[in-house]
Short mmCIF file of C-alpha atoms and ligand atoms in Angstrom, two decimals:
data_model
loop_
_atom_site.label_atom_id
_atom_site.label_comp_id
_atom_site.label_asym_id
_atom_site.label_seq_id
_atom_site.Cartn_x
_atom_site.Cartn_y
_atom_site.Cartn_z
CA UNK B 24 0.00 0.00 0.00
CA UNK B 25 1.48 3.42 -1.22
CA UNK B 26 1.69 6.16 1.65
CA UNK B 27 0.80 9.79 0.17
CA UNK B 28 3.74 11.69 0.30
CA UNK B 29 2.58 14.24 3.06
CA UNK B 30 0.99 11.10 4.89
CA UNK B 31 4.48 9.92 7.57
CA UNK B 32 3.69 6.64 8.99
CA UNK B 33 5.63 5.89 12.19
CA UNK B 34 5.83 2.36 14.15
CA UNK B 35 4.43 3.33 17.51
CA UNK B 36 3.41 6.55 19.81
CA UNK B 37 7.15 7.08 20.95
CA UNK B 38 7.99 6.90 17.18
CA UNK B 39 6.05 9.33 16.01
CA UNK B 40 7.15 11.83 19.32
CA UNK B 41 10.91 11.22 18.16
CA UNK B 42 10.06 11.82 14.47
CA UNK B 43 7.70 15.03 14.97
CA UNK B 44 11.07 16.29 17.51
CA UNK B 45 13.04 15.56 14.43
CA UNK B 46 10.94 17.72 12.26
CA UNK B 47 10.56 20.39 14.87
CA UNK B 48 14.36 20.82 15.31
CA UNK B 49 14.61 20.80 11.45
CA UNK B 50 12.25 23.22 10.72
CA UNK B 51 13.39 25.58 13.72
CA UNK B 52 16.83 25.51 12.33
CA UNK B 53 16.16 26.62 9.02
CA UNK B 54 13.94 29.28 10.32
CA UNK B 55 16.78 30.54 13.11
CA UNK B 56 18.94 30.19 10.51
CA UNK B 57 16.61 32.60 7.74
CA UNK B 58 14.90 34.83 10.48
CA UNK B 59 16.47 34.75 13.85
CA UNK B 60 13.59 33.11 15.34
CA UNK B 61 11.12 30.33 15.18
CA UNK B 62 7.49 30.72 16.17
CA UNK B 63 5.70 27.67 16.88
CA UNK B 64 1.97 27.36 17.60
CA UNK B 65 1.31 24.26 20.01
CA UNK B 66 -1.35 22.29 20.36
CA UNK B 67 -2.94 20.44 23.20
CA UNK B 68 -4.44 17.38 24.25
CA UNK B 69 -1.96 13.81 24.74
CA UNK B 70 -0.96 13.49 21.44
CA UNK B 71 1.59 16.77 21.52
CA UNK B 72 2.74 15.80 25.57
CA UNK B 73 4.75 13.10 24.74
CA UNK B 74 6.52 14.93 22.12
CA UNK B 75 6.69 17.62 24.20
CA UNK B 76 8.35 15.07 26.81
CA UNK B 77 10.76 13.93 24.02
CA UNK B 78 11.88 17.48 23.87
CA UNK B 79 12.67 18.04 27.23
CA UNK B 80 14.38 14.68 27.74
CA UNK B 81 16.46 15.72 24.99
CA UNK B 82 17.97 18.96 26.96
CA UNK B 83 18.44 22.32 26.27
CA UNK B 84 21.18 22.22 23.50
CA UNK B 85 19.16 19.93 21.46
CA UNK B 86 17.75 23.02 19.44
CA UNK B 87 18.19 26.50 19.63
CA UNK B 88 15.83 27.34 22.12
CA UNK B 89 16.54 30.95 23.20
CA UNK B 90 15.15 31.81 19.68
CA UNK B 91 12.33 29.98 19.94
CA UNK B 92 9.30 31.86 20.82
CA UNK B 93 6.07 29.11 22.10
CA UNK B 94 2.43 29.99 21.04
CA UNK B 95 -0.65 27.97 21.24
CA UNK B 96 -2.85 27.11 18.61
CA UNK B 97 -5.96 27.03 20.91
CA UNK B 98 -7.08 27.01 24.62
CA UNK B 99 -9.29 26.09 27.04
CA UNK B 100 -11.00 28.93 29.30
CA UNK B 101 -9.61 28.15 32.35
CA UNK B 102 -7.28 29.19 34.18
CA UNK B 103 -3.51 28.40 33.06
CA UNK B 104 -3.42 25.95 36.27
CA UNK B 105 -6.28 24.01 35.52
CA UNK B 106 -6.03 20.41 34.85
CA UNK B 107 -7.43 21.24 31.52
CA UNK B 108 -5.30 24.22 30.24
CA UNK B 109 -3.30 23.52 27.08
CA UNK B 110 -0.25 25.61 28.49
CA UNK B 111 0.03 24.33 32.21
CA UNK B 112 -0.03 20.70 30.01
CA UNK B 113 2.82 22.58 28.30
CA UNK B 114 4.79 24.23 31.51
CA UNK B 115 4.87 20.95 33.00
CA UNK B 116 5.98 18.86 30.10
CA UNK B 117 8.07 21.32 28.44
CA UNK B 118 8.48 24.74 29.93
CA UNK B 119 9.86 23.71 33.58
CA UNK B 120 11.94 20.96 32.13
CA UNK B 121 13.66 23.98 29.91
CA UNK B 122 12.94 27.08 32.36
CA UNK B 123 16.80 27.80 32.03
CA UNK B 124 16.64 28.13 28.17
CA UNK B 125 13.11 29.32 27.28
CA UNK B 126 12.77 32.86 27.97
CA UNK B 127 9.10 34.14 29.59
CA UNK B 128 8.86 36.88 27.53
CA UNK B 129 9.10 34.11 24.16
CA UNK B 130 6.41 32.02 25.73
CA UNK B 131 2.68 34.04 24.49
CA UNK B 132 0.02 31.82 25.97
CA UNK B 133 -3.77 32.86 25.34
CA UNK B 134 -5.07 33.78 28.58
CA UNK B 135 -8.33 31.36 29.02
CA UNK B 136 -8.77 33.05 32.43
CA UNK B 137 -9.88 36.46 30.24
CA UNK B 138 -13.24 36.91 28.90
CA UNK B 139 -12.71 35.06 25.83
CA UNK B 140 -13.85 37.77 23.26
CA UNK B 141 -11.21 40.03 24.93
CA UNK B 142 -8.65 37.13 25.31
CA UNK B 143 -9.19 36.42 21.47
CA UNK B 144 -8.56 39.95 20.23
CA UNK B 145 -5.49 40.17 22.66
CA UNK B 146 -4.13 37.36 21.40
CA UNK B 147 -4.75 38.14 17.86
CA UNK B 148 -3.36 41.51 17.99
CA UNK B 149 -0.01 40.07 19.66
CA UNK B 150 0.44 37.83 16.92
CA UNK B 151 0.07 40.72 14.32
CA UNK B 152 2.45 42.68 16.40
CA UNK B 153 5.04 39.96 16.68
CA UNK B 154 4.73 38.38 13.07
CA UNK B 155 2.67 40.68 10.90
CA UNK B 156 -0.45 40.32 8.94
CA UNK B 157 -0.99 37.57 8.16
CA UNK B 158 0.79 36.35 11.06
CA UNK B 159 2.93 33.48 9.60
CA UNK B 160 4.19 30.99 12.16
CA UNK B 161 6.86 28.73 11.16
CA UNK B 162 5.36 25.57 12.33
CA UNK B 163 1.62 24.82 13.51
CA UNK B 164 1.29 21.95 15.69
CA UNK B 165 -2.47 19.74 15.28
CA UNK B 166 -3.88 17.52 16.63
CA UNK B 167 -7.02 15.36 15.27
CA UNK B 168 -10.03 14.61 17.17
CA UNK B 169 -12.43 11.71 17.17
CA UNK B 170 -15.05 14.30 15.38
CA UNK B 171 -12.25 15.10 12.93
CA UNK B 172 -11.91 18.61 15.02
CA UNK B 173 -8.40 20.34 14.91
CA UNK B 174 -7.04 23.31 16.95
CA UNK B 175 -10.90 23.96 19.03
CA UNK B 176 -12.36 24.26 15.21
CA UNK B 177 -15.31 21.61 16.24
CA UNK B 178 -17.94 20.24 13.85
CA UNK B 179 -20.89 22.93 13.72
CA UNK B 180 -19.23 25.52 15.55
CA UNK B 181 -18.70 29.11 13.75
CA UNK B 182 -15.26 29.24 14.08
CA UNK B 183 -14.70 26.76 11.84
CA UNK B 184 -15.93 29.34 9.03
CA UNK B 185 -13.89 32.57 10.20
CA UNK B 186 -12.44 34.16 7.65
CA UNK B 187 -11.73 37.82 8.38
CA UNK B 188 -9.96 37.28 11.98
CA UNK B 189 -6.96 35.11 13.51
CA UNK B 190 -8.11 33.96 16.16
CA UNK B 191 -11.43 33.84 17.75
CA UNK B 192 -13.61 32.87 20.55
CA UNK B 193 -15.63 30.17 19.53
CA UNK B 194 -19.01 28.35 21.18
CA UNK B 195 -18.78 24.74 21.14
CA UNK B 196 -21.45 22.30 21.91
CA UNK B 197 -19.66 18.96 21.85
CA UNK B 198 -19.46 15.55 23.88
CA UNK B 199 -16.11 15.60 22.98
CA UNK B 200 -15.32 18.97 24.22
CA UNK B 201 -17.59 17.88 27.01
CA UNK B 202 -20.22 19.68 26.46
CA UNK B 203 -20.64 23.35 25.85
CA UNK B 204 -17.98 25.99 26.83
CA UNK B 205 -16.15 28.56 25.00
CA UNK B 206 -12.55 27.49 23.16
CA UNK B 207 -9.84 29.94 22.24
CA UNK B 208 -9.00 29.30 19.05
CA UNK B 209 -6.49 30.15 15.64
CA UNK B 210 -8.43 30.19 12.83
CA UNK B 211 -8.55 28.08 9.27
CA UNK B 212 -6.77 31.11 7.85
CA UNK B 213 -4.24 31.81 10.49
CA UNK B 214 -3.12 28.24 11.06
CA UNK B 215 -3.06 28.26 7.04
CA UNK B 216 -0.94 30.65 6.43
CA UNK B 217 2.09 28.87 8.60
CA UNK B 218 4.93 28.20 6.48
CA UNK B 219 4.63 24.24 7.65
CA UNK B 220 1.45 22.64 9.45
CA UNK B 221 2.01 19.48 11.28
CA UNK B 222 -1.06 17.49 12.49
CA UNK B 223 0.38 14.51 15.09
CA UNK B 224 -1.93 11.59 14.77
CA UNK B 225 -1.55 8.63 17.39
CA UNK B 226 -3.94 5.77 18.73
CA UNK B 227 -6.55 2.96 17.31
CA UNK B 228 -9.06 5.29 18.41
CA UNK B 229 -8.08 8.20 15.70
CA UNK B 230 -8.20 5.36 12.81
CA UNK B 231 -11.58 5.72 11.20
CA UNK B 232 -11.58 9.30 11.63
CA UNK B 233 -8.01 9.72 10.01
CA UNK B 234 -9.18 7.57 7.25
CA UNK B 235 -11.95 10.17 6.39
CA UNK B 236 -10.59 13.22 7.18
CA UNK B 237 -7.34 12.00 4.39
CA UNK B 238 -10.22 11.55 1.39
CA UNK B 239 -13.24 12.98 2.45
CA UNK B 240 -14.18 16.40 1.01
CA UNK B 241 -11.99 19.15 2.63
CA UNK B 242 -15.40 21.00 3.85
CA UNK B 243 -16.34 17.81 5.71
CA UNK B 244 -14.48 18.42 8.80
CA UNK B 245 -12.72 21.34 10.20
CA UNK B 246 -9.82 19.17 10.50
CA UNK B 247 -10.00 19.06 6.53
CA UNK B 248 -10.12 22.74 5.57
CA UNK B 249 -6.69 23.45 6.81
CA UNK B 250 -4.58 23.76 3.49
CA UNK B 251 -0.95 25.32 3.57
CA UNK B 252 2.29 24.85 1.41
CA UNK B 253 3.45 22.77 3.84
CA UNK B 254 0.96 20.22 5.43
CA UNK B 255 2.19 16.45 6.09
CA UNK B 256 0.17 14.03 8.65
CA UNK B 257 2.80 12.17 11.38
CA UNK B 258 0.77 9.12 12.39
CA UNK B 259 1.30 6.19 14.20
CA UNK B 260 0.61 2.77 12.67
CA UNK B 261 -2.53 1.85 14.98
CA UNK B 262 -3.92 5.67 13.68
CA UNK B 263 -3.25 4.91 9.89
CA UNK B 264 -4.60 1.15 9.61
CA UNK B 265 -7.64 2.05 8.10
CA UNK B 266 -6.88 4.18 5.61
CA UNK B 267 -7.39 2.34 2.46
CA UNK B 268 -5.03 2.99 -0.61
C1 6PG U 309 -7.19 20.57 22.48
C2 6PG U 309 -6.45 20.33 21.20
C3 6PG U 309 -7.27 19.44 20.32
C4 6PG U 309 -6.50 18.15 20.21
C5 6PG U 309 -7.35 17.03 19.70
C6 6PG U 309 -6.58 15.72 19.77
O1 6PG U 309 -7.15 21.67 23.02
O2 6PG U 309 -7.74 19.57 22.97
O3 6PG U 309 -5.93 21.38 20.62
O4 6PG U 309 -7.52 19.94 19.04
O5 6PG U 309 -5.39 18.35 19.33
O6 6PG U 309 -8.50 16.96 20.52
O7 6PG U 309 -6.25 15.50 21.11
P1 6PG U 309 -5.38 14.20 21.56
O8 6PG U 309 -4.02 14.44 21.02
O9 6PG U 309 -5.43 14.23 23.05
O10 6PG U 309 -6.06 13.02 20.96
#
């Protein structure tokens, strides 16, 4: 069975963490190397943890990381020390095991404590500040849920359809989101404009969704509309078994 070229296939879990660290490092370099600096946009949820683990296990010379500046691609509202924020996922994962070599002032988390309308346009116009309009990062960091959601762009919700803003507060009525609440989110046009998009697929559970979401109609899932000149998949094996060729 032929793998699409943007389609990475990796073993296992820890695999795929090593081989989206390899990537990461990669694409930081270049962008040091072109720019100064690398601006990342996270994501949350387990997935992104583990590579996030790999990272810190690696240590603080294995990239560049005083040019690196941290962003999220979406957030829960709550507070940054709630079991359920994106970033204190991040801080403990990542940001404490590399306090001595990130610097605070590169680490620009959306503030999910804020009203969200007012966290949103914060957030957006910090990004415009810091990286222009359109604010290109050099990598986005995804994640794919069950519903074939991405970033907190759900199924039904109106984010999913924002064109004319970056980054938005967005309603969400979902069992997978548990419910309905309010997600910070990047939108379809801010995530698309990154110079390389990375969705991190891992886990049985993400199979028949993955095998949509990689030949359905883009407009079937949010997940789908994100397009980019560079967008590749890294997937583990259980994640990708059944996509058919
Ligand atoms: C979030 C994420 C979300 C996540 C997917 C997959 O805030 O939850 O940004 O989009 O990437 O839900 O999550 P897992 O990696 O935990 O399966």
């Amino acid at each position: 069975m032929s793998v699409p070229a943007h389609v990475r296939v990796f073993a296992d879990a820890d695999a795929l963490a090593n081989g989206a660290a390899d990537e990461l490092t990669a694409i930081a370099a270049a962008a040091i190397g072109a720019r100064g600096a690398c601006h990342v946009a996270l994501s949350g949820g387990s997935t992104p943890k583990r590579l996030f683990q790999v990272l810190a296990g690696r240590g603080p010379a294995a990239l560049p990381w005083d040019r690196v500046h941290l962003w999220w691609g979406d957030e829960r509202t709550v507070a940054p020390d709630h079991p359920d924020s994106n970033y204190g996922m991040t801080k403990a994962a990542l940001l404490d095991p590399l306090t001595s070599v990130i610097a605070p002032a590169h680490v620009h988390r959306l503030r999910g404590e804020d009203d969200p309308v007012t966290a949103a346009a914060d957030y957006a116009r910090a990004l415009v500040a810091e990286l222009g309009e359109p604010p290109v990062f050099d990598l986005v960091l995804l994640g794919l849920g069950p519903d074939g959601h991405t970033a907190s762009l759900f199924p039904g919700s109106p984010g999913v359809s924002v064109e004319d803003r970056w980054v938005v507060a967005n309603p969400v009525d979902s069992p997978v989101a548990h419910g309905k609440t309010v997600r910070l989110t990047l939108t379809v046009p801010a995530i698309g404009a990154a110079r390389h998009i990375r969705f991190l697929v891992a886990g049985a559970d993400k199979a028949a969704m993955l095998a949509q979401v990689l030949t359905a109609p883009r407009d079937r899932f949010p997940a789908g509309r994100i397009v980019g000149v560079d967008v590749a998949w890294l997937v583990d094996a259980a994640a990708y078994r059944e996509v058919t060729p």
